[in-house]
């Protein structure tokens, strides 16, 4: 029996920027090693032209060295600055919420290098939304005009970003929590969500198209699943283009 090729249903859909891409491995989980070349090859195989790439090494072991690896991956000239970028990689800085003082210092360094976004891994770092470190980092990022890409349950993690005029993409918004996202986003124009866990047939149509960004979490999740949902959604072509990278380009530059 021939294996079912789900990618054929995607048709001509292209994603110009995937907002949720990782390099590196989780030491406590089975899964792909996430070597940079393999990750970029996976994106290209699914017609995903670029990824906003963050480092698991920076999240789990050492902020600076992990972030430097992503910067080197993103630059064609090997300088580690955000100029001369490889068009397939938008570098995203990662900070450790367990070290709020070090985290804001790292944010300053990343901003000086031209990085436009920082990523938070509260679940992996054992940090809760009410911890002072989260609000401290949120204020810093918002003050510098950086986009925050954050994991965690949106029902809790919206709180440290409220009232800051922050631009935040909630990467783990589940369909069952979508109503809570919509309620808080109504008062926070900078709040956006990833498509990754919006797995109901009508979930994508429920979110305003300008607040929705395609995210796959390649290579730790299968990118064709959110691609299929987007390609078969009831969104208009211009809305699909916005979700498939236009909104991410607008936010990340």
Coordinates of N, CA and C in Angstrom, one line a residue:
X1 N 0.8 -1.2 0.0 CA 0.0 0.0 0.0 C 0.9 1.2 0.0
X2 N 0.6 2.2 -0.8 CA 1.3 3.4 -0.9 C 1.0 4.3 0.3
X3 N 2.0 4.9 0.9 CA 1.8 5.8 2.1 C 1.1 7.0 1.6
X4 N 0.2 7.5 2.5 CA -0.6 8.7 2.2 C 0.3 9.9 2.3
X5 N 0.3 10.7 1.2 CA 1.2 11.9 1.2 C 0.3 13.1 1.5
X6 N 0.3 13.5 2.8 CA -0.5 14.6 3.2 C 0.0 15.9 2.6
X7 N 1.2 16.0 2.3 CA 1.7 17.3 1.7 C 1.1 17.6 0.4
X8 N 0.6 16.6 -0.3 CA -0.1 16.9 -1.6 C -1.3 17.7 -1.4
X9 N -2.0 17.7 -0.3 CA -3.2 18.5 -0.1 C -2.8 19.9 0.2
X10 N -1.6 20.2 0.5 CA -1.2 21.6 0.8 C -1.2 22.4 -0.5
X11 N -1.1 21.8 -1.6 CA -1.1 22.5 -2.9 C 0.1 23.4 -3.0
X12 N -0.2 24.6 -3.5 CA 0.9 25.6 -3.7 C 1.2 26.5 -2.5
X13 N 0.7 26.1 -1.4 CA 0.9 27.0 -0.2 C 2.3 27.1 0.2
X14 N 2.8 28.3 0.3 CA 4.2 28.6 0.8 C 4.1 29.3 2.1
X15 N 5.0 29.1 3.0 CA 5.1 29.8 4.2 C 6.4 30.7 4.1
X16 N 6.3 32.0 4.2 CA 7.4 32.8 4.0 C 8.2 33.0 5.3
X17 N 7.6 32.7 6.5 CA 8.3 32.8 7.8 C 7.5 32.0 8.8
X18 N 8.1 30.9 9.3 CA 7.6 30.1 10.4 C 8.1 30.7 11.7
X19 N 7.2 31.0 12.6 CA 7.6 31.8 13.8 C 8.1 30.9 14.9
X20 N 8.1 29.5 14.7 CA 8.4 28.6 15.8 C 9.3 27.5 15.4
X21 N 10.6 27.8 15.3 CA 11.6 26.8 14.8 C 12.7 26.7 15.9
X22 N 13.2 25.5 16.2 CA 14.2 25.3 17.2 C 15.4 24.5 16.6
X23 N 16.5 24.9 17.1 CA 17.7 24.0 16.9 C 18.2 23.5 18.3
X24 N 18.8 22.3 18.2 CA 19.2 21.7 19.5 C 18.3 20.6 19.9
X25 N 18.6 20.0 21.0 CA 17.8 18.8 21.5 C 17.4 19.0 22.9
X26 N 16.3 18.4 23.3 CA 15.9 18.3 24.7 C 16.6 17.1 25.3
X27 N 17.4 17.3 26.3 CA 18.2 16.1 26.9 C 17.3 15.0 27.5
X28 N 16.1 15.4 27.8 CA 15.3 14.4 28.5 C 14.1 13.8 27.6
X29 N 14.3 14.0 26.3 CA 13.2 13.6 25.4 C 13.8 12.9 24.2
X30 N 13.1 11.9 23.8 CA 13.4 11.3 22.5 C 13.0 12.3 21.4
X31 N 13.7 12.2 20.3 CA 13.3 13.1 19.2 C 14.5 13.4 18.3
X32 N 14.3 14.2 17.3 CA 15.4 14.6 16.4 C 16.4 15.5 17.1
X33 N 17.7 15.4 16.7 CA 18.7 16.2 17.3 C 18.6 17.6 17.0
X34 N 17.9 18.0 16.0 CA 17.7 19.4 15.7 C 19.0 20.1 15.2
X35 N 19.9 19.4 14.5 CA 21.0 20.0 13.9 C 20.6 21.1 12.9
X36 N 21.3 22.2 12.9 CA 20.8 23.3 12.1 C 20.6 23.0 10.6
X37 N 21.5 22.2 10.0 CA 21.3 21.9 8.6 C 20.0 21.0 8.4
X38 N 19.8 20.1 9.3 CA 18.7 19.2 9.1 C 17.4 20.0 9.3
X39 N 17.4 20.9 10.3 CA 16.2 21.7 10.5 C 15.9 22.6 9.3
X40 N 16.8 23.2 8.7 CA 16.6 24.1 7.5 C 16.2 23.2 6.3
X41 N 16.7 22.0 6.2 CA 16.3 21.1 5.1 C 14.8 20.7 5.3
X42 N 14.4 20.5 6.5 CA 13.0 20.1 6.8 C 12.1 21.2 6.4
X43 N 12.5 22.5 6.8 CA 11.6 23.6 6.4 C 11.5 23.7 4.9
X44 N 12.7 23.6 4.2 CA 12.7 23.8 2.7 C 11.8 22.7 2.1
X45 N 11.9 21.5 2.6 CA 11.1 20.4 2.0 C 9.6 20.6 2.1
X46 N 9.2 21.5 3.0 CA 7.7 21.7 3.2 C 7.4 23.1 2.7
X47 N 8.2 23.7 1.8 CA 8.0 25.0 1.2 C 7.9 26.1 2.3
X48 N 8.6 26.0 3.3 CA 8.7 27.0 4.3 C 10.0 27.7 4.1
X49 N 10.0 29.0 3.6 CA 11.1 29.6 3.1 C 12.1 30.2 4.2
X50 N 11.6 30.4 5.4 CA 12.4 30.9 6.4 C 11.8 30.6 7.8
X51 N 12.7 30.5 8.8 CA 12.2 30.3 10.1 C 12.8 31.2 11.1
X52 N 12.0 31.6 12.1 CA 12.4 32.3 13.3 C 13.0 31.3 14.2
X53 N 14.3 31.3 14.3 CA 15.1 30.2 14.9 C 15.6 30.5 16.3
X54 N 15.3 29.7 17.3 CA 15.8 29.9 18.6 C 16.5 28.6 19.1
X55 N 17.4 28.7 20.1 CA 18.3 27.7 20.5 C 17.8 27.0 21.8
X56 N 17.7 25.7 21.8 CA 17.4 25.0 23.0 C 18.6 25.0 23.9
X57 N 19.8 25.1 23.4 CA 21.0 25.2 24.2 C 20.9 26.5 25.1
X58 N 20.5 27.5 24.5 CA 20.4 28.8 25.2 C 19.3 28.7 26.3
X59 N 18.3 27.9 26.0 CA 17.2 27.8 27.0 C 17.5 26.9 28.1
X60 N 18.3 25.9 27.9 CA 18.5 24.8 28.9 C 19.9 24.7 29.5
X61 N 20.9 25.3 28.8 CA 22.3 25.2 29.3 C 23.0 26.6 29.5
X62 N 23.1 27.3 28.4 CA 23.9 28.5 28.5 C 23.4 29.5 27.5
X63 N 22.9 30.6 28.0 CA 22.2 31.6 27.1 C 23.2 32.1 26.0
X64 N 24.3 32.6 26.4 CA 25.2 33.3 25.5 C 25.7 32.4 24.4
X65 N 26.2 31.2 24.7 CA 26.8 30.4 23.7 C 25.7 29.9 22.7
X66 N 24.5 29.6 23.3 CA 23.4 29.1 22.4 C 22.9 30.2 21.5
X67 N 22.8 31.4 22.0 CA 22.4 32.5 21.2 C 23.5 32.9 20.1
X68 N 24.7 32.7 20.5 CA 25.8 33.0 19.5 C 25.7 32.0 18.4
X69 N 25.4 30.7 18.7 CA 25.2 29.7 17.6 C 24.1 30.1 16.6
X70 N 23.0 30.6 17.2 CA 21.9 31.0 16.3 C 22.3 32.2 15.4
X71 N 23.0 33.2 16.0 CA 23.5 34.3 15.3 C 24.4 33.9 14.2
X72 N 25.3 33.0 14.5 CA 26.3 32.5 13.5 C 25.5 31.8 12.3
X73 N 24.5 31.0 12.7 CA 23.7 30.4 11.7 C 23.0 31.4 10.8
X74 N 22.6 32.5 11.4 CA 21.8 33.5 10.6 C 22.6 34.4 9.7
X75 N 23.9 34.4 9.9 CA 24.7 35.3 9.1 C 25.6 34.6 8.1
X76 N 25.5 35.1 6.9 CA 26.3 34.6 5.9 C 27.8 34.9 5.9
X77 N 28.1 36.0 6.7 CA 29.5 36.5 6.7 C 30.2 36.0 7.9
X78 N 29.5 35.2 8.8 CA 30.2 34.6 10.0 C 30.6 35.6 11.1
X79 N 30.0 36.8 11.0 CA 30.4 37.8 12.0 C 29.6 37.7 13.3
X80 N 28.5 37.0 13.3 CA 27.6 36.8 14.5 C 26.8 38.1 14.7
X81 N 26.7 39.0 13.8 CA 25.8 40.1 13.9 C 24.6 39.9 13.0
X82 N 23.5 40.7 13.2 CA 22.3 40.4 12.5 C 22.3 41.1 11.1
X83 N 23.4 41.6 10.7 CA 23.6 42.1 9.3 C 24.1 41.0 8.4
X84 N 23.8 41.1 7.1 CA 24.2 40.0 6.2 C 23.6 38.7 6.5
X85 N 22.3 38.7 6.8 CA 21.6 37.5 7.2 C 21.4 36.5 6.1
X86 N 21.5 35.2 6.5 CA 21.0 34.2 5.7 C 19.4 34.4 5.6
X87 N 18.9 34.5 4.4 CA 17.4 34.7 4.3 C 16.6 33.6 4.9
X88 N 17.1 32.4 5.1 CA 16.3 31.3 5.6 C 16.2 31.3 7.1
X89 N 17.0 32.2 7.8 CA 17.0 32.2 9.2 C 16.8 33.7 9.8
X90 N 15.8 33.8 10.6 CA 15.6 35.0 11.4 C 16.0 34.7 12.8
X91 N 17.1 35.2 13.3 CA 17.6 34.8 14.6 C 16.7 35.3 15.8
X92 N 16.4 34.5 16.7 CA 15.6 34.8 17.9 C 16.5 34.5 19.1
X93 N 16.6 35.5 19.9 CA 17.4 35.3 21.2 C 16.6 34.6 22.2
X94 N 17.3 33.8 23.1 CA 16.6 33.1 24.1 C 17.2 33.6 25.5
X95 N 16.4 33.7 26.5 CA 16.9 34.1 27.8 C 16.4 33.1 28.8
X96 N 17.1 33.1 29.9 CA 16.8 32.1 31.0 C 16.1 32.9 32.1
X97 N 14.8 32.6 32.3 CA 14.0 33.2 33.3 C 14.4 32.9 34.7
X98 N 15.2 31.9 34.9 CA 15.7 31.5 36.2 C 16.8 32.5 36.7
X99 N 17.3 33.3 35.7 CA 18.4 34.2 36.0 C 17.9 35.6 35.5
X100 N 17.0 36.3 36.1 CA 16.4 37.5 35.6 C 17.4 38.6 35.3
X101 N 18.4 38.7 36.2 CA 19.5 39.7 36.1 C 20.3 39.4 34.8
X102 N 20.7 38.2 34.7 CA 21.5 37.8 33.5 C 20.6 37.9 32.3
X103 N 19.4 37.6 32.4 CA 18.5 37.7 31.2 C 18.4 39.1 30.6
X104 N 18.2 40.1 31.5 CA 18.1 41.4 30.9 C 19.4 41.9 30.3
X105 N 20.5 41.5 30.9 CA 21.8 41.8 30.3 C 22.0 41.2 28.9
X106 N 21.5 39.9 28.8 CA 21.6 39.3 27.5 C 20.6 39.9 26.5
X107 N 19.5 40.4 27.0 CA 18.6 41.1 26.1 C 19.2 42.4 25.5
X108 N 19.9 43.1 26.4 CA 20.7 44.3 26.0 C 21.7 43.9 24.9
X109 N 22.4 42.9 25.1 CA 23.5 42.5 24.2 C 22.8 42.1 22.8
X110 N 21.8 41.3 22.9 CA 21.1 40.9 21.7 C 20.5 42.1 20.9
X111 N 19.9 43.0 21.6 CA 19.4 44.2 20.9 C 20.5 45.0 20.2
X112 N 21.7 45.1 20.9 CA 22.8 45.8 20.2 C 23.2 45.1 19.0
X113 N 23.0 43.8 18.9 CA 23.4 43.0 17.7 C 22.3 43.0 16.6
X114 N 21.2 43.7 16.9 CA 20.2 43.8 15.9 C 19.1 42.7 16.0
X115 N 19.1 41.9 17.0 CA 18.0 40.9 17.2 C 16.7 41.6 17.5
X116 N 15.7 41.1 16.8 CA 14.4 41.8 17.0 C 13.4 41.0 17.9
X117 N 13.7 39.8 18.3 CA 12.8 39.0 19.1 C 13.5 38.2 20.1
X118 N 12.9 37.9 21.3 CA 13.4 37.0 22.3 C 12.4 36.0 22.6
X119 N 12.8 34.8 22.9 CA 12.0 33.7 23.2 C 12.1 33.2 24.6
X120 N 10.9 32.9 25.2 CA 10.9 32.4 26.6 C 10.4 31.0 26.6
X121 N 11.0 30.2 27.5 CA 10.7 28.8 27.7 C 10.3 28.6 29.1
X122 N 9.2 29.1 29.6 CA 8.9 29.0 31.0 C 8.6 27.5 31.5
X123 N 8.0 26.7 30.7 CA 7.8 25.3 31.1 C 9.1 24.6 31.2
X124 N 9.9 24.7 30.2 CA 11.2 24.0 30.3 C 12.1 24.4 31.4
X125 N 11.9 25.7 31.8 CA 12.8 26.3 32.9 C 12.1 26.2 34.3
X126 N 10.9 25.6 34.3 CA 10.2 25.5 35.6 C 9.8 26.9 36.2
X127 N 9.4 27.8 35.3 CA 9.0 29.2 35.8 C 7.6 29.4 35.6
X128 N 6.9 30.0 36.6 CA 5.5 30.2 36.5 C 5.2 31.7 36.2
X129 N 4.0 31.9 35.7 CA 3.7 33.3 35.2 C 3.8 34.4 36.3
X130 N 3.5 34.0 37.5 CA 3.5 35.0 38.6 C 4.9 35.3 39.2
X131 N 5.9 34.6 38.7 CA 7.3 34.8 39.2 C 7.7 36.3 38.8
X132 N 8.4 37.0 39.7 CA 8.8 38.3 39.4 C 9.7 38.4 38.2
X133 N 10.5 37.3 38.0 CA 11.4 37.3 36.9 C 10.7 37.5 35.5
X134 N 9.5 36.9 35.4 CA 8.8 37.0 34.1 C 8.4 38.5 33.8
X135 N 7.9 39.1 34.8 CA 7.5 40.5 34.6 C 8.7 41.4 34.4
X136 N 9.8 41.1 35.1 CA 11.0 41.9 34.9 C 11.5 41.8 33.4
X137 N 11.6 40.6 32.9 CA 12.0 40.3 31.5 C 11.0 40.9 30.6
X138 N 9.7 40.8 30.9 CA 8.7 41.4 30.0 C 8.8 42.9 29.9
X139 N 9.1 43.5 31.0 CA 9.3 45.0 30.9 C 10.5 45.4 30.1
X140 N 11.5 44.6 30.2 CA 12.8 44.9 29.5 C 12.5 44.8 28.0
X141 N 12.0 43.7 27.6 CA 11.7 43.4 26.2 C 10.8 44.5 25.6
X142 N 9.7 44.8 26.3 CA 8.8 45.8 25.8 C 9.4 47.1 25.7
X143 N 10.2 47.5 26.7 CA 10.9 48.8 26.7 C 11.8 49.0 25.5
X144 N 12.4 47.9 25.0 CA 13.3 47.9 23.9 C 12.6 47.7 22.5
X145 N 11.3 47.5 22.6 CA 10.5 47.3 21.4 C 10.7 45.9 20.8
X146 N 11.1 44.9 21.5 CA 11.4 43.6 21.0 C 10.1 42.8 21.0
X147 N 10.0 41.9 20.1 CA 8.9 40.9 20.0 C 9.2 39.8 21.0
X148 N 8.2 39.4 21.8 CA 8.4 38.2 22.6 C 7.7 37.0 22.1
X149 N 8.4 35.9 21.9 CA 7.8 34.6 21.6 C 7.8 33.8 22.8
X150 N 6.6 33.4 23.3 CA 6.6 32.7 24.6 C 5.8 31.5 24.6
X151 N 6.3 30.4 25.3 CA 5.6 29.3 25.5 C 4.7 29.5 26.8
X152 N 4.1 28.4 27.3 CA 3.3 28.5 28.5 C 1.8 28.6 28.2
X153 N 1.0 28.3 29.2 CA -0.4 28.4 29.1 C -0.9 29.9 29.0
X154 N -1.5 30.2 27.9 CA -1.9 31.6 27.7 C -2.8 32.1 28.7
X155 N -3.6 31.2 29.4 CA -4.5 31.7 30.4 C -3.8 32.3 31.6
X156 N -2.5 31.9 31.8 CA -1.7 32.5 32.9 C -0.6 33.5 32.3
X157 N 0.0 33.1 31.2 CA 1.2 33.9 30.8 C 0.8 35.2 30.1
X158 N -0.5 35.5 29.9 CA -0.8 36.9 29.4 C -0.6 37.9 30.5
X159 N -0.6 37.5 31.7 CA -0.7 38.5 32.8 C 0.6 39.3 32.9
X160 N 1.8 38.7 32.9 CA 3.0 39.5 33.0 C 3.3 40.5 31.9
X161 N 2.5 40.3 30.8 CA 2.7 41.2 29.6 C 1.6 42.3 29.5
X162 N 0.6 42.2 30.4 CA -0.5 43.1 30.3 C -0.1 44.6 30.7
X163 N -0.6 45.5 30.0 CA -0.4 46.9 30.3 C 1.0 47.4 29.9
X164 N 1.8 46.7 29.1 CA 3.1 47.1 28.8 C 3.2 47.6 27.3
X165 N 2.1 47.5 26.6 CA 2.2 47.8 25.2 C 3.2 46.9 24.5
X166 N 3.2 45.6 24.9 CA 4.1 44.6 24.4 C 3.6 43.9 23.2
X167 N 4.5 43.5 22.3 CA 4.2 42.6 21.2 C 4.6 41.2 21.6
X168 N 3.6 40.3 21.7 CA 3.8 39.0 22.2 C 3.1 38.0 21.3
X169 N 3.8 36.9 21.0 CA 3.2 35.8 20.2 C 3.2 34.6 21.2
X170 N 2.0 34.2 21.5 CA 1.8 33.0 22.4 C 1.9 31.7 21.6
X171 N 2.9 31.0 21.8 CA 3.2 29.8 20.9 C 2.4 28.6 21.3
X172 N 1.9 28.5 22.5 CA 1.2 27.3 23.0 C -0.3 27.5 23.2
X173 N -0.9 28.4 22.5 CA -2.4 28.6 22.6 C -3.1 27.4 22.1
X174 N -3.8 26.7 22.9 CA -4.5 25.5 22.5 C -6.0 26.0 22.1
X175 N -6.6 25.2 21.2 CA -7.9 25.5 20.8 C -8.9 25.6 22.0
X176 N -8.7 24.8 23.0 CA -9.6 24.8 24.2 C -9.4 26.1 25.0
X177 N -8.3 26.8 24.8 CA -8.0 28.0 25.5 C -8.2 29.3 24.7
X178 N -8.7 29.0 23.5 CA -8.7 30.1 22.5 C -9.7 31.3 22.9
X179 N -10.8 30.9 23.6 CA -11.6 32.0 24.1 C -10.9 32.9 25.1
X180 N -10.1 32.3 25.9 CA -9.3 33.2 26.9 C -8.4 34.1 26.1
X181 N -7.7 33.6 25.1 CA -6.8 34.4 24.3 C -7.6 35.6 23.7
X182 N -8.7 35.3 23.1 CA -9.5 36.3 22.4 C -9.9 37.4 23.4
X183 N -10.3 37.0 24.6 CA -10.7 38.0 25.6 C -9.6 38.9 25.9
X184 N -8.4 38.4 26.2 CA -7.3 39.2 26.7 C -6.7 40.0 25.5
X185 N -6.8 39.4 24.3 CA -6.2 40.1 23.1 C -7.1 41.3 22.7
X186 N -8.4 41.3 23.1 CA -9.2 42.4 22.7 C -8.7 43.7 23.4
X187 N -8.1 43.6 24.5 CA -7.6 44.7 25.2 C -6.1 45.0 25.0
X188 N -5.4 44.0 24.3 CA -4.0 44.1 24.1 C -3.7 44.0 22.6
X189 N -3.6 45.1 21.9 CA -3.4 45.0 20.4 C -2.1 44.3 20.0
X190 N -1.1 44.1 20.9 CA 0.1 43.5 20.6 C 0.1 42.0 20.8
X191 N -1.0 41.4 21.3 CA -1.0 40.0 21.5 C -1.4 39.2 20.3
X192 N -0.6 38.2 20.0 CA -0.8 37.4 18.8 C -0.7 35.9 19.2
X193 N -1.1 35.0 18.3 CA -1.0 33.6 18.7 C -0.5 32.8 17.5
X194 N 0.2 31.7 17.8 CA 0.6 30.7 16.8 C -0.5 29.8 16.4
X195 N -0.4 29.2 15.2 CA -1.4 28.3 14.7 C -1.2 26.9 15.2
X196 N -0.1 26.6 15.9 CA 0.3 25.2 16.1 C -0.7 24.3 16.8
X197 N -1.3 24.8 17.8 CA -2.2 24.0 18.6 C -3.7 24.3 18.3
X198 N -4.0 25.1 17.3 CA -5.3 25.5 17.0 C -5.9 24.4 16.1
X199 N -6.2 23.3 16.6 CA -6.5 22.1 15.9 C -8.0 21.8 15.6
X200 N -8.8 22.7 15.9 CA -10.2 22.5 15.5 C -10.4 23.1 14.0
X201 N -11.3 22.5 13.3 CA -11.5 22.9 11.9 C -11.8 24.4 11.7
X202 N -12.5 25.0 12.7 CA -12.8 26.4 12.6 C -12.0 27.3 13.4
X203 N -10.9 26.8 14.1 CA -10.1 27.6 15.0 C -9.4 28.8 14.3
X204 N -8.9 28.5 13.1 CA -8.1 29.6 12.4 C -9.1 30.7 12.0
X205 N -10.3 30.4 11.7 CA -11.2 31.5 11.3 C -11.7 32.3 12.5
X206 N -11.5 31.8 13.7 CA -12.0 32.4 14.9 C -11.1 33.6 15.3
X207 N -9.8 33.5 15.0 CA -8.9 34.5 15.4 C -8.8 35.6 14.3
X208 N -8.7 36.9 14.6 CA -8.5 37.8 13.6 C -7.2 37.5 12.8
X209 N -7.3 37.6 11.5 CA -6.2 37.1 10.7 C -4.9 37.9 10.9
X210 N -5.0 39.1 11.4 CA -3.8 39.9 11.6 C -3.2 39.6 13.0
X211 N -3.8 38.7 13.7 CA -3.2 38.3 15.0 C -2.7 36.8 15.0
X212 N -2.7 36.2 13.8 CA -2.4 34.8 13.7 C -1.1 34.6 12.9
X213 N -0.2 33.7 13.5 CA 1.1 33.5 12.8 C 1.3 32.0 12.7
X214 N 1.7 31.5 11.5 CA 2.1 30.1 11.3 C 3.3 29.7 12.2
X215 N 3.1 28.7 12.9 CA 4.2 28.1 13.7 C 4.2 26.6 13.7
X216 N 5.3 26.0 13.6 CA 5.3 24.5 13.5 C 6.1 23.8 14.6
X217 N 7.0 24.5 15.2 CA 8.0 23.9 16.1 C 8.8 22.8 15.5
X218 N 9.2 23.0 14.3 CA 10.1 22.1 13.6 C 11.4 22.1 14.4
X219 N 12.1 21.0 14.6 CA 11.8 19.7 14.1 C 11.1 18.8 15.1
X220 N 10.6 19.3 16.2 CA 10.0 18.5 17.2 C 8.5 18.2 17.1
X221 N 7.9 18.9 16.1 CA 6.6 18.5 15.7 C 6.5 18.5 14.1
X222 N 5.5 17.9 13.6 CA 5.4 17.7 12.1 C 4.9 19.0 11.5
X223 N 5.6 19.6 10.6 CA 5.1 20.9 10.0 C 4.0 20.8 9.1
X224 N 3.7 19.6 8.5 CA 2.7 19.4 7.6 C 1.3 19.6 8.2
X225 N 1.2 19.3 9.5 CA -0.2 19.3 10.2 C -0.7 20.7 10.2
X226 N 0.0 21.7 10.7 CA -0.5 23.1 10.7 C -0.6 23.6 9.2
X227 N 0.3 23.1 8.3 CA 0.1 23.5 6.9 C -1.2 23.1 6.4
X228 N -1.6 21.8 6.6 CA -2.9 21.3 6.2 C -4.0 22.1 6.7
X229 N -4.0 22.5 8.0 CA -5.1 23.2 8.6 C -5.2 24.6 7.9
X230 N -4.1 25.2 7.6 CA -4.1 26.5 7.0 C -4.6 26.4 5.5
X231 N -4.1 25.4 4.8 CA -4.4 25.3 3.4 C -5.9 25.0 3.2
X232 N -6.5 24.2 4.1 CA -7.9 23.8 4.0 C -8.8 24.7 4.8
X233 N -8.4 25.7 5.4 CA -9.2 26.6 6.2 C -10.1 27.4 5.3
X234 N -11.0 28.2 6.0 CA -11.9 29.0 5.2 C -11.4 30.4 5.1
X235 N -10.1 30.6 5.4 CA -9.5 32.0 5.2 C -9.4 32.4 3.8
X236 N -9.5 33.7 3.5 CA -9.3 34.2 2.2 C -7.8 34.2 1.8
X237 N -7.5 34.2 0.5 CA -6.1 34.1 0.1 C -5.2 35.2 0.7
X238 N -5.7 36.4 0.8 CA -4.9 37.4 1.5 C -4.7 37.1 2.9
X239 N -5.7 36.5 3.6 CA -5.5 36.2 5.0 C -4.6 35.0 5.2
X240 N -4.6 34.1 4.3 CA -3.7 33.0 4.4 C -2.3 33.5 4.2
X241 N -2.1 34.4 3.2 CA -0.7 34.9 3.0 C -0.2 35.7 4.3
X242 N -1.1 36.4 5.0 CA -0.7 37.1 6.2 C -0.3 36.1 7.3
X243 N -1.1 35.0 7.5 CA -0.8 34.0 8.5 C 0.4 33.3 8.1
X244 N 0.6 33.0 6.9 CA 1.8 32.2 6.4 C 3.1 32.9 6.3
X245 N 3.2 34.0 7.0 CA 4.4 34.7 7.0 C 4.3 36.3 7.0
X246 N 3.3 36.8 6.4 CA 3.1 38.2 6.3 C 3.1 38.9 7.6
X247 N 2.3 38.3 8.6 CA 2.3 38.9 9.9 C 3.6 38.8 10.6
X248 N 4.3 37.7 10.5 CA 5.5 37.5 11.1 C 6.6 38.5 10.6
X249 N 6.6 38.7 9.3 CA 7.5 39.6 8.7 C 7.2 41.0 9.2
X250 N 5.9 41.4 9.3 CA 5.6 42.7 9.8 C 6.1 42.9 11.2
X251 N 6.0 41.9 12.1 CA 6.4 42.0 13.5 C 7.9 41.9 13.6
X252 N 8.6 41.0 12.9 CA 10.0 40.8 13.1 C 10.9 41.5 12.1
X253 N 10.3 42.2 11.1 CA 11.2 43.0 10.3 C 11.9 42.2 9.2

